[in-house]
GROMACS .gro file of C-alpha atoms in nm:
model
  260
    1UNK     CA    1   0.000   0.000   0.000
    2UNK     CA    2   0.165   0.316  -0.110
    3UNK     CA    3   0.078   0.635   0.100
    4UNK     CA    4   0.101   0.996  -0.162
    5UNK     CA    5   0.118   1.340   0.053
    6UNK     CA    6   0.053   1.646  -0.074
    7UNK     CA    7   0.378   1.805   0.095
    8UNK     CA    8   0.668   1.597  -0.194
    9UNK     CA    9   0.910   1.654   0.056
   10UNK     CA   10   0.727   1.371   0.282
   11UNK     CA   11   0.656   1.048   0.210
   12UNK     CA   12   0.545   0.731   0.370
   13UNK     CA   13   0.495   0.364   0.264
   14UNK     CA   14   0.355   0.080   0.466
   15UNK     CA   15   0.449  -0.293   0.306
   16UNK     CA   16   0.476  -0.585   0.480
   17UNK     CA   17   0.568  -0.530   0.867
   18UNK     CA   18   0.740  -0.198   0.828
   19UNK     CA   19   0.672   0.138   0.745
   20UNK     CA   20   0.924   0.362   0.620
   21UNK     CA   21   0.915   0.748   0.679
   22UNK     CA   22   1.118   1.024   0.555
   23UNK     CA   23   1.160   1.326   0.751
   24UNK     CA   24   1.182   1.641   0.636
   25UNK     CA   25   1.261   1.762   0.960
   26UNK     CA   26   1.545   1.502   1.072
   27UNK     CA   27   1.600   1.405   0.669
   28UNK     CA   28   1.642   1.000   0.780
   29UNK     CA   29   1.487   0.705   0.670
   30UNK     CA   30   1.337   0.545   1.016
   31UNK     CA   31   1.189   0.206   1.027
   32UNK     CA   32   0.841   0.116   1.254
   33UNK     CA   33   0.811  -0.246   1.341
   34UNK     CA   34   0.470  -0.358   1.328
   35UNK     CA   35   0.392  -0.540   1.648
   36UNK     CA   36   0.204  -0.908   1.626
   37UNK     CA   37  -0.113  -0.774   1.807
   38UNK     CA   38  -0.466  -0.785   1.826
   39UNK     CA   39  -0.673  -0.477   1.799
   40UNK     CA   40  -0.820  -0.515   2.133
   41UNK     CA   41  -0.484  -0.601   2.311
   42UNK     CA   42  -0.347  -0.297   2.104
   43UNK     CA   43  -0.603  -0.055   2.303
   44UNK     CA   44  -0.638  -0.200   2.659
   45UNK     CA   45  -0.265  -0.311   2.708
   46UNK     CA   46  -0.205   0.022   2.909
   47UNK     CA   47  -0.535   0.066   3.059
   48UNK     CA   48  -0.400   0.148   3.395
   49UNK     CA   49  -0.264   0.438   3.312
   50UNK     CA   50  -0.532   0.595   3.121
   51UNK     CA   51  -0.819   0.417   3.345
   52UNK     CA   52  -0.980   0.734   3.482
   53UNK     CA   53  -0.982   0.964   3.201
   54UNK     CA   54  -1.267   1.028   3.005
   55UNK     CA   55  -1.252   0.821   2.648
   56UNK     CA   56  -1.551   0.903   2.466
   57UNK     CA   57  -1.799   1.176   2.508
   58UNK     CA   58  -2.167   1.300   2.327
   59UNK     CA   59  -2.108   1.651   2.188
   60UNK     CA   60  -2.476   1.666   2.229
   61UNK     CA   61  -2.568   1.533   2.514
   62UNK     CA   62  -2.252   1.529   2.748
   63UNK     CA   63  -2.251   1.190   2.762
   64UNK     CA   64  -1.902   1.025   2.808
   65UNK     CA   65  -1.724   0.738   2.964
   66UNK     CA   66  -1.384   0.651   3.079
   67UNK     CA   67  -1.163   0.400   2.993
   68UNK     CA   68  -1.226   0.170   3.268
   69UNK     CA   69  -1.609   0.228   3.180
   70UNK     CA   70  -1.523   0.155   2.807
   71UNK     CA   71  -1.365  -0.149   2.937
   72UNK     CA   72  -1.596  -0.266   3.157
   73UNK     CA   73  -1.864  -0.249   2.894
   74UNK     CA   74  -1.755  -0.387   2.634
   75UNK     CA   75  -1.594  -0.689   2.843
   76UNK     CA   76  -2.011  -0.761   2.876
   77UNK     CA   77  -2.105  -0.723   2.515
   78UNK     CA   78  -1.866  -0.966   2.415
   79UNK     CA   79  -2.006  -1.157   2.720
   80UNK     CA   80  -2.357  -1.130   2.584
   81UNK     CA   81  -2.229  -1.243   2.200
   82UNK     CA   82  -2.080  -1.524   2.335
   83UNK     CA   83  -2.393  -1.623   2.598
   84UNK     CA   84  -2.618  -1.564   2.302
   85UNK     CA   85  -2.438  -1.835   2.112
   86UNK     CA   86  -2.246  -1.625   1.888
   87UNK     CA   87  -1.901  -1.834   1.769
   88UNK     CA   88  -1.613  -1.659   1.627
   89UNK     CA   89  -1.618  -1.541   1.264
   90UNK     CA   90  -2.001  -1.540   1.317
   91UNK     CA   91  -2.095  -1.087   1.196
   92UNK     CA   92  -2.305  -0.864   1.387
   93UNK     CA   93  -2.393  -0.511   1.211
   94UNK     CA   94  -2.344  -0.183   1.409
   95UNK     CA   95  -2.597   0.069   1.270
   96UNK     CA   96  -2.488   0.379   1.463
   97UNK     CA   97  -2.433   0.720   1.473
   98UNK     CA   98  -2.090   0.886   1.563
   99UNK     CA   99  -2.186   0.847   1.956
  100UNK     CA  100  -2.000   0.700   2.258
  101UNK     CA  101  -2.161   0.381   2.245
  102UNK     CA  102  -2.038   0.264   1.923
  103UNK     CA  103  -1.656   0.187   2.025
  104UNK     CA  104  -1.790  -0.027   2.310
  105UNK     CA  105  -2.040  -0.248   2.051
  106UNK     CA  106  -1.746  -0.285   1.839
  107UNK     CA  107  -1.438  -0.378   2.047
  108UNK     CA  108  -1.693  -0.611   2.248
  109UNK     CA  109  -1.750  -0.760   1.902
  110UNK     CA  110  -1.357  -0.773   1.816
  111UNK     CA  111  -1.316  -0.937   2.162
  112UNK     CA  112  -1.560  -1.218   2.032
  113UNK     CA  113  -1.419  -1.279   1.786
  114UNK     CA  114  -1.710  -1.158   1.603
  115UNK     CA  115  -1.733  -0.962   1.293
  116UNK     CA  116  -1.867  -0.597   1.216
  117UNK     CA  117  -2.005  -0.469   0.975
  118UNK     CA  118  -2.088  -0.100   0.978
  119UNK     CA  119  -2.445   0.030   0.842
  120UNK     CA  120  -2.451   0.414   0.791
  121UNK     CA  121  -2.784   0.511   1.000
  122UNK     CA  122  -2.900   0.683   0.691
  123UNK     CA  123  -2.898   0.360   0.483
  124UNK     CA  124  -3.226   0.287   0.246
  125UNK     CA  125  -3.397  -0.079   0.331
  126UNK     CA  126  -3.288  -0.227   0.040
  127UNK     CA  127  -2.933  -0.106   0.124
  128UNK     CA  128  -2.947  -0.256   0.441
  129UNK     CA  129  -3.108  -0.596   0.379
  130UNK     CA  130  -2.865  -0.658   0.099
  131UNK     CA  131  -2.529  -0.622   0.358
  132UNK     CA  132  -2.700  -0.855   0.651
  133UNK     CA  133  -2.766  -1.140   0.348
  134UNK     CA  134  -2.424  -1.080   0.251
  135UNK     CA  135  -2.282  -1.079   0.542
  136UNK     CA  136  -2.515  -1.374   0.682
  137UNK     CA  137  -2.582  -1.132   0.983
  138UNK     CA  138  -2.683  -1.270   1.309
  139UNK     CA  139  -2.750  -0.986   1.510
  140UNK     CA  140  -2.777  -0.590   1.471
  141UNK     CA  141  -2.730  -0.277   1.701
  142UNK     CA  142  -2.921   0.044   1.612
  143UNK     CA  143  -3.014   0.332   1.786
  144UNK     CA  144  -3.429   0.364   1.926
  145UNK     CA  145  -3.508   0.623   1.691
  146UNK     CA  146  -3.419   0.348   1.375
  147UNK     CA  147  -3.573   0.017   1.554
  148UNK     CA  148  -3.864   0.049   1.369
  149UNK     CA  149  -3.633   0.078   0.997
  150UNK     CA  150  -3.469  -0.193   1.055
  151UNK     CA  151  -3.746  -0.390   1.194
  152UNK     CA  152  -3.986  -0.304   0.879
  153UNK     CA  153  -3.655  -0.421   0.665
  154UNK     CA  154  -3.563  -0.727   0.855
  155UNK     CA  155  -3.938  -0.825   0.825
  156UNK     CA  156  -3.927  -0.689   0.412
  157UNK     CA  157  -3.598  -0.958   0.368
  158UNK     CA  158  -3.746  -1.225   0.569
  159UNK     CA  159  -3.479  -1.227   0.817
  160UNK     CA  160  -3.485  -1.314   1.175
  161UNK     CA  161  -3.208  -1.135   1.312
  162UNK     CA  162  -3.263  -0.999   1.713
  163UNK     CA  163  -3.209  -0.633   1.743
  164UNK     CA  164  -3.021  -0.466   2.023
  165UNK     CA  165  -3.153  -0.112   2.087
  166UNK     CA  166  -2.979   0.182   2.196
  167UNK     CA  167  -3.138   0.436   2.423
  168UNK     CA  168  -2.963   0.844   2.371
  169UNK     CA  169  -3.241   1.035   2.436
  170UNK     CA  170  -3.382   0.891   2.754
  171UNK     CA  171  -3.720   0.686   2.595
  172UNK     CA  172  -3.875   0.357   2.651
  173UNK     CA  173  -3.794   0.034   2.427
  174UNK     CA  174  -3.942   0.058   2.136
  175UNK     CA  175  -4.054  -0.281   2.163
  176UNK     CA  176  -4.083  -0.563   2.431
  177UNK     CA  177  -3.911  -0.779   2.183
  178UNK     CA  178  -3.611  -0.563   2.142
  179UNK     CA  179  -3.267  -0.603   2.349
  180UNK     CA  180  -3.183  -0.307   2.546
  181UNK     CA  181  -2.848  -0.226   2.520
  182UNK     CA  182  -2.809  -0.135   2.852
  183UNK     CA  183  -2.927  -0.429   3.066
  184UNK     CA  184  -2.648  -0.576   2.822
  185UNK     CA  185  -2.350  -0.386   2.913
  186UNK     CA  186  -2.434  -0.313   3.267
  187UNK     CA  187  -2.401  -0.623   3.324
  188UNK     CA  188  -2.123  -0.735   3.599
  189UNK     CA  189  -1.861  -0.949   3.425
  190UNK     CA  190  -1.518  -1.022   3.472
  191UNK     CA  191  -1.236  -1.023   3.206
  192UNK     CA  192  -1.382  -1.171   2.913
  193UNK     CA  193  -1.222  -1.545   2.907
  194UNK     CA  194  -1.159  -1.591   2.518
  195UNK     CA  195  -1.200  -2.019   2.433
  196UNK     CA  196  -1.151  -1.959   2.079
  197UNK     CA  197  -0.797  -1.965   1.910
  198UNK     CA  198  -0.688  -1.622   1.722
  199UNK     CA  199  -0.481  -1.475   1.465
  200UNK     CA  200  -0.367  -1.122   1.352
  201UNK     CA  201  -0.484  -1.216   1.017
  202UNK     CA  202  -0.872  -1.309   1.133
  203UNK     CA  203  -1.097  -1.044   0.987
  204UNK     CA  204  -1.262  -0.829   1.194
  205UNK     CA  205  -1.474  -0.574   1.009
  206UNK     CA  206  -1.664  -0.627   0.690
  207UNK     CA  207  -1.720  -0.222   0.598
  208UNK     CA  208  -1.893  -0.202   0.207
  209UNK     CA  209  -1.784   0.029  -0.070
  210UNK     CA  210  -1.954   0.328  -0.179
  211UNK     CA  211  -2.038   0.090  -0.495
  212UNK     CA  212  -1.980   0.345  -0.755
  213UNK     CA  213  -1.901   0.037  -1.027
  214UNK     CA  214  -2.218  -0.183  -0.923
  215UNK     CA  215  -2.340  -0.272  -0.603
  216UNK     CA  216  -2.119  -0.220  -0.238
  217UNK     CA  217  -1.892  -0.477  -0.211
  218UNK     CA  218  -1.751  -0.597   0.141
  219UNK     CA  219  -1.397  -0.521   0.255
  220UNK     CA  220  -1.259  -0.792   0.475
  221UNK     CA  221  -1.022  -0.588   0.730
  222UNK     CA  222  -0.792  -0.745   1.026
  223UNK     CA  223  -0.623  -0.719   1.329
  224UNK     CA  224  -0.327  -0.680   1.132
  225UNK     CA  225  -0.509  -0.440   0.889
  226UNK     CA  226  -0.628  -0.161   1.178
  227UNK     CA  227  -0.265  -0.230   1.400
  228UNK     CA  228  -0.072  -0.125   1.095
  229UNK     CA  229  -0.354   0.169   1.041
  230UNK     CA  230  -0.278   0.314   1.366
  231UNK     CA  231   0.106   0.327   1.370
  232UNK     CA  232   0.105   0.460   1.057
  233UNK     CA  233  -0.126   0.750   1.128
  234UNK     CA  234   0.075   0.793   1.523
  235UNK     CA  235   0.401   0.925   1.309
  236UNK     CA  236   0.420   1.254   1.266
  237UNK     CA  237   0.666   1.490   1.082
  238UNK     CA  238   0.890   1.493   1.405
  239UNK     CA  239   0.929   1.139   1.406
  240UNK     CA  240   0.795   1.086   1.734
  241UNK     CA  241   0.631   0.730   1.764
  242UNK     CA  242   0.359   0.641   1.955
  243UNK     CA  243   0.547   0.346   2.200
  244UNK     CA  244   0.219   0.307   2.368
  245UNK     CA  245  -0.142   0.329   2.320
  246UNK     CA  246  -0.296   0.593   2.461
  247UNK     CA  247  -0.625   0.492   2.353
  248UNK     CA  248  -0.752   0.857   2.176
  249UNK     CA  249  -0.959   0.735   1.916
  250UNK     CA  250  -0.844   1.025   1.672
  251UNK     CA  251  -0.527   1.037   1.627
  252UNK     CA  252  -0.365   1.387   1.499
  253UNK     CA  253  -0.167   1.384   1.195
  254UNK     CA  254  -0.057   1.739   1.167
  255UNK     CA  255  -0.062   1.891   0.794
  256UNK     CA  256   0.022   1.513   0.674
  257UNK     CA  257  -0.288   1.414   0.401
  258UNK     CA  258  -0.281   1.065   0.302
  259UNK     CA  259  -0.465   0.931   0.019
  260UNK     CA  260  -0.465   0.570  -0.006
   0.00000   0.00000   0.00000
């Protein structure tokens, strides 16, 4: 994968476990090993140290959570996948806003060893019936306000696929038959005990295309895939590496502009 900046006196290059950087600054080649780790160990591994501070927040309604929160809860959605009979490579689709919730459905989902696949909230039905069949879907998280959408669609595709409900603006279930997503990650669990053998290269999101030559198709992306993502995006013109996660989920990258 080659990396093109608009600034020609930087570039960047990511193939096989390294990437390579040229600094304008310090004008030497550095190397960046690529470490043999999971997403999910990638984010927690230094969770002590970050533990109280706040990791996600609502711009709109203040609502945040720390990292030991973050942890906590999604330590019980993988829990839940895994009491619900969910078995690794088995997908789930996340069908969420930008909001605080959504890291916590996901990395529950990576610690699984489940599968996402990202809807975009603002998805037609027949956009969203054709990525569960293609993804053979087993389960789906959505917000209150689009329970009934992706009820009305499940129902349209003749599928059977629960739906786990998420509450933002303080109403009732929308339905006695959906799953609220808090009972679910309130739940008190400890560490998540993982009975499944794992590998970097085990894909762990299924996002589609924008489809602009036919239909979306899926992208299979892994461990390996998002670990390499994020060291490549943690170096910066000054060639100072990110040695540890610090679990932001942006990640600055100064007046660097990738285009993949």
């Amino acid at each position: 994968m080659l990396a093109t900046v608009r600034n020609p006196k930087m570039w960047k290059t990511l193939t096989g476990r390294r990437i390579f950087v040229f600094s304008r600054k310090l004008h030497s080649l550095k190397t960046i090993e690529i470490p043999n780790l999971y997403l999910d160990e990638m984010i927690w591994r230094n969770l002590d140290k970050w533990s109280n501070k706040t990791a996600t927040v609502c711009a709109e309604t203040n609502r945040s959570y720390t990292y030991q929160e973050l942890y906590n809860k999604s330590n019980s959605i993988a829990s839940f996948l895994h009491k619900f009979g969910m078995v690794k490579d088995d997908t789930v689709a996340i069908m969420l806003p930008n909001i605080p919730e959504y890291p916590i459905v996901f990395l529950g989902a990576v610690q699984a060893g489940v599968q996402v696949t990202p809807l975009n909230p603002s998805f037609t039905p027949g956009e969203i019936s054709r990525q569960l069949l293609q993804t053979n879907c087993k389960l789906v998280f959505c917000t209150n306000e689009k329970y009934t959408t992706v009820l009305k669609t499940l129902h349209s595709a003749k599928l059977y696929v629960p739906i786990v409900t998420i509450n933002t603006q303080n109403r009732t279930l929308p339905s006695s038959d959906s799953i609220d997503f808090d009972d679910i990650a309130q739940t008190s669990t400890s560490n998540f005990q993982q009975d499944f053998q794992r590998d970097v290269n085990d894909t762990i999101a299924i996002p589609f295309s924008s489809g602009t030559g036919g239909h979306p198709k899926g992208v299979e992306l892994t461990h390996r895939n998002f670990v390499s993502n994020l060291h490549q995006m943690c170096v910066h013109e000054f060639d100072l590496l990110l040695s540890e996660a610090d679990g932001r989920y942006t990640f600055a990258m100064h007046d660097h502009h990738l285009i993949y």
